[in-house]
Structure formats: C-alpha cells, structure tokens
Amino acid sequence: MSKESFFLLFIAAGVFPVSLIYGGNPAISMPNFYGIEVDTVNLSNILRAVMGLYIALCIFWVIGARYEKLRLSALWSLAIFMTGIASGRTLSLILDGMPSPLFIFYLVVEIIAAIIGFKLISNLQKN
C-alpha cells in the first residue's frame, strides 16, 4: 500500500466517526460531545447535511486509496477540505475567541493533515 493510500484511509477513518457525532443523532451526541444543545429541526438538518458531506468525502478518499487513477484527486479534495475547515476554525478563533480544547485539537490535526496532503500531492506530481 502506498503512503498516499494509507494517508487517505487514515484520515477517512478519523473523519467518519466525527461525521456520525454531528449527524447520527445530533440531539443526543452534540450535547454529550460538544456541549451544544440541538433543539430545532433546522439545526438537526444542518448537522445531518454536514454528516452527509463528511461521509461522501470519506467514501471518495477510500475509493482514491484503492484506485490509483483517483488518488491525486482524492488527495486534492482531502487537502482542500482540511484547509477549509482549519481556515474556518481560525476565523472563529479571531472573531469569536477561544473554543474548548477539543476544537483546538481538531484545528491542529486539520492543519497537519492539510500540510501532509499538499506534500503528498507535490510528491505525486513530481513522479
């Protein structure tokens, strides 16, 4: 297995459970994991849409890990996803202040994953 495939699978395995926390049963999971009360249908809808997006990307990353022709595209989507999420969290830090330590941990992981993703992209494009 290539290092690119391993990385795609590793990140998919980490993002998938987070997607289920967001949307599997948000009225139960969000208060327990993040201290966020989900008390409207609209909020549940948003969280389940985020879950669907995360799961769709995880599926694409697994497919990219399996099929070499899609590997570069999967890495690009992973790197852009992680950059976007980390950028949003950074903006929130600036505008909203310090979140809980769990979200700071997520931010660090997302930055590292984006950097590794772009490095793997660069290495693949050199070959």
Coordinates of C-alpha atoms in Angstrom, one line a residue:
M1 CA 0.0 0.0 0.0
S2 CA 1.4 3.4 -0.9
K3 CA 1.9 6.1 1.7
E4 CA -0.8 8.2 -0.2
S5 CA -3.3 5.4 0.1
F6 CA -2.5 4.8 3.8
F7 CA -2.9 8.5 4.5
L8 CA -6.3 8.7 2.7
L9 CA -7.6 5.7 4.6
F10 CA -6.2 7.0 7.9
I11 CA -7.9 10.4 7.5
A12 CA -11.2 8.8 6.3
A13 CA -11.1 6.6 9.5
G14 CA -10.8 9.7 11.6
V15 CA -13.3 11.9 9.9
F16 CA -16.1 9.2 9.6
P17 CA -16.7 8.9 13.4
V18 CA -16.8 12.7 13.7
S19 CA -19.5 12.8 10.9
L20 CA -21.6 10.4 12.9
I21 CA -21.3 12.5 16.0
Y22 CA -22.5 15.5 14.0
G23 CA -25.4 13.9 12.3
G24 CA -26.2 10.4 13.6
N25 CA -28.4 11.6 16.4
P26 CA -27.4 15.2 17.0
A27 CA -29.9 15.8 19.8
I28 CA -28.0 13.2 21.9
S29 CA -24.4 13.4 20.5
M30 CA -23.9 17.1 20.3
P31 CA -24.7 17.9 23.9
N32 CA -22.6 14.9 25.1
F33 CA -19.5 15.6 22.9
Y34 CA -19.6 19.3 22.4
G35 CA -22.0 20.8 25.0
I36 CA -24.2 22.1 22.1
E37 CA -28.0 21.7 22.5
V38 CA -29.8 20.7 19.3
D39 CA -33.3 21.9 19.8
T40 CA -34.6 22.8 16.3
V41 CA -35.3 20.9 13.2
N42 CA -33.2 23.4 11.2
L43 CA -30.1 22.7 13.3
S44 CA -30.6 19.0 13.0
N45 CA -30.9 19.4 9.3
I46 CA -27.7 21.4 9.1
L47 CA -25.8 18.8 11.2
R48 CA -27.1 15.9 9.1
A49 CA -26.1 17.7 5.9
V50 CA -22.6 18.2 7.3
M51 CA -22.6 14.5 8.2
G52 CA -23.5 13.6 4.6
L53 CA -20.8 15.8 3.2
Y54 CA -18.2 14.3 5.5
I55 CA -19.3 10.7 4.7
A56 CA -19.3 11.4 1.0
L57 CA -15.7 12.7 1.2
C58 CA -14.6 9.7 3.3
I59 CA -16.0 7.4 0.6
F60 CA -14.1 9.3 -2.1
W61 CA -10.9 9.1 0.0
V62 CA -11.4 5.3 0.4
I63 CA -12.0 5.0 -3.4
G64 CA -9.0 7.1 -4.1
A65 CA -6.9 4.9 -1.8
R66 CA -8.0 1.9 -3.8
Y67 CA -7.8 3.3 -7.4
E68 CA -4.6 4.9 -8.5
K69 CA -6.4 7.0 -11.2
L70 CA -8.4 8.8 -8.5
R71 CA -5.6 9.0 -5.9
L72 CA -4.4 12.5 -6.8
S73 CA -8.0 13.9 -7.0
A74 CA -8.7 12.3 -3.6
L75 CA -5.6 13.9 -2.1
W76 CA -6.6 17.3 -3.5
S77 CA -10.1 17.0 -2.0
L78 CA -8.6 16.0 1.3
A79 CA -6.1 18.8 1.4
I80 CA -8.7 21.4 0.4
F81 CA -11.2 20.1 2.9
M82 CA -8.7 20.2 5.7
T83 CA -7.6 23.7 4.7
G84 CA -11.1 24.9 4.5
I85 CA -12.1 23.5 7.9
A86 CA -8.9 24.8 9.5
S87 CA -9.5 28.2 8.0
G88 CA -13.0 28.4 9.4
R89 CA -11.8 27.4 12.8
T90 CA -9.0 30.0 12.6
L91 CA -11.5 32.7 11.6
S92 CA -13.7 31.7 14.6
L93 CA -10.7 32.0 16.9
I94 CA -10.2 35.5 15.7
L95 CA -13.8 36.6 15.7
D96 CA -15.3 34.5 18.5
G97 CA -12.5 33.7 20.9
M98 CA -11.1 30.5 22.3
P99 CA -13.2 27.4 21.9
S100 CA -12.9 24.2 24.0
P101 CA -9.6 22.3 23.9
L102 CA -11.2 19.6 21.7
F103 CA -11.7 22.1 18.9
I104 CA -8.2 23.4 19.2
F105 CA -7.0 19.7 18.9
Y106 CA -9.2 19.4 15.7
L107 CA -7.6 22.6 14.4
V108 CA -4.0 21.2 14.9
V109 CA -4.9 17.9 13.3
E110 CA -6.6 19.7 10.3
I111 CA -3.5 21.9 9.8
I112 CA -1.2 18.9 9.9
A113 CA -3.4 16.8 7.6
A114 CA -3.6 19.7 5.1
I115 CA 0.2 20.1 5.1
I116 CA 0.8 16.3 4.7
G117 CA -1.9 16.2 2.0
F118 CA -0.2 19.0 0.0
K119 CA 3.2 17.4 0.5
L120 CA 1.9 14.1 -0.9
I121 CA 0.3 15.9 -3.8
S122 CA 3.6 17.6 -4.6
N123 CA 5.5 14.3 -4.4
L124 CA 3.0 12.5 -6.7
Q125 CA 3.1 15.3 -9.3
K126 CA 6.9 15.1 -9.4
N127 CA 6.7 11.4 -10.4

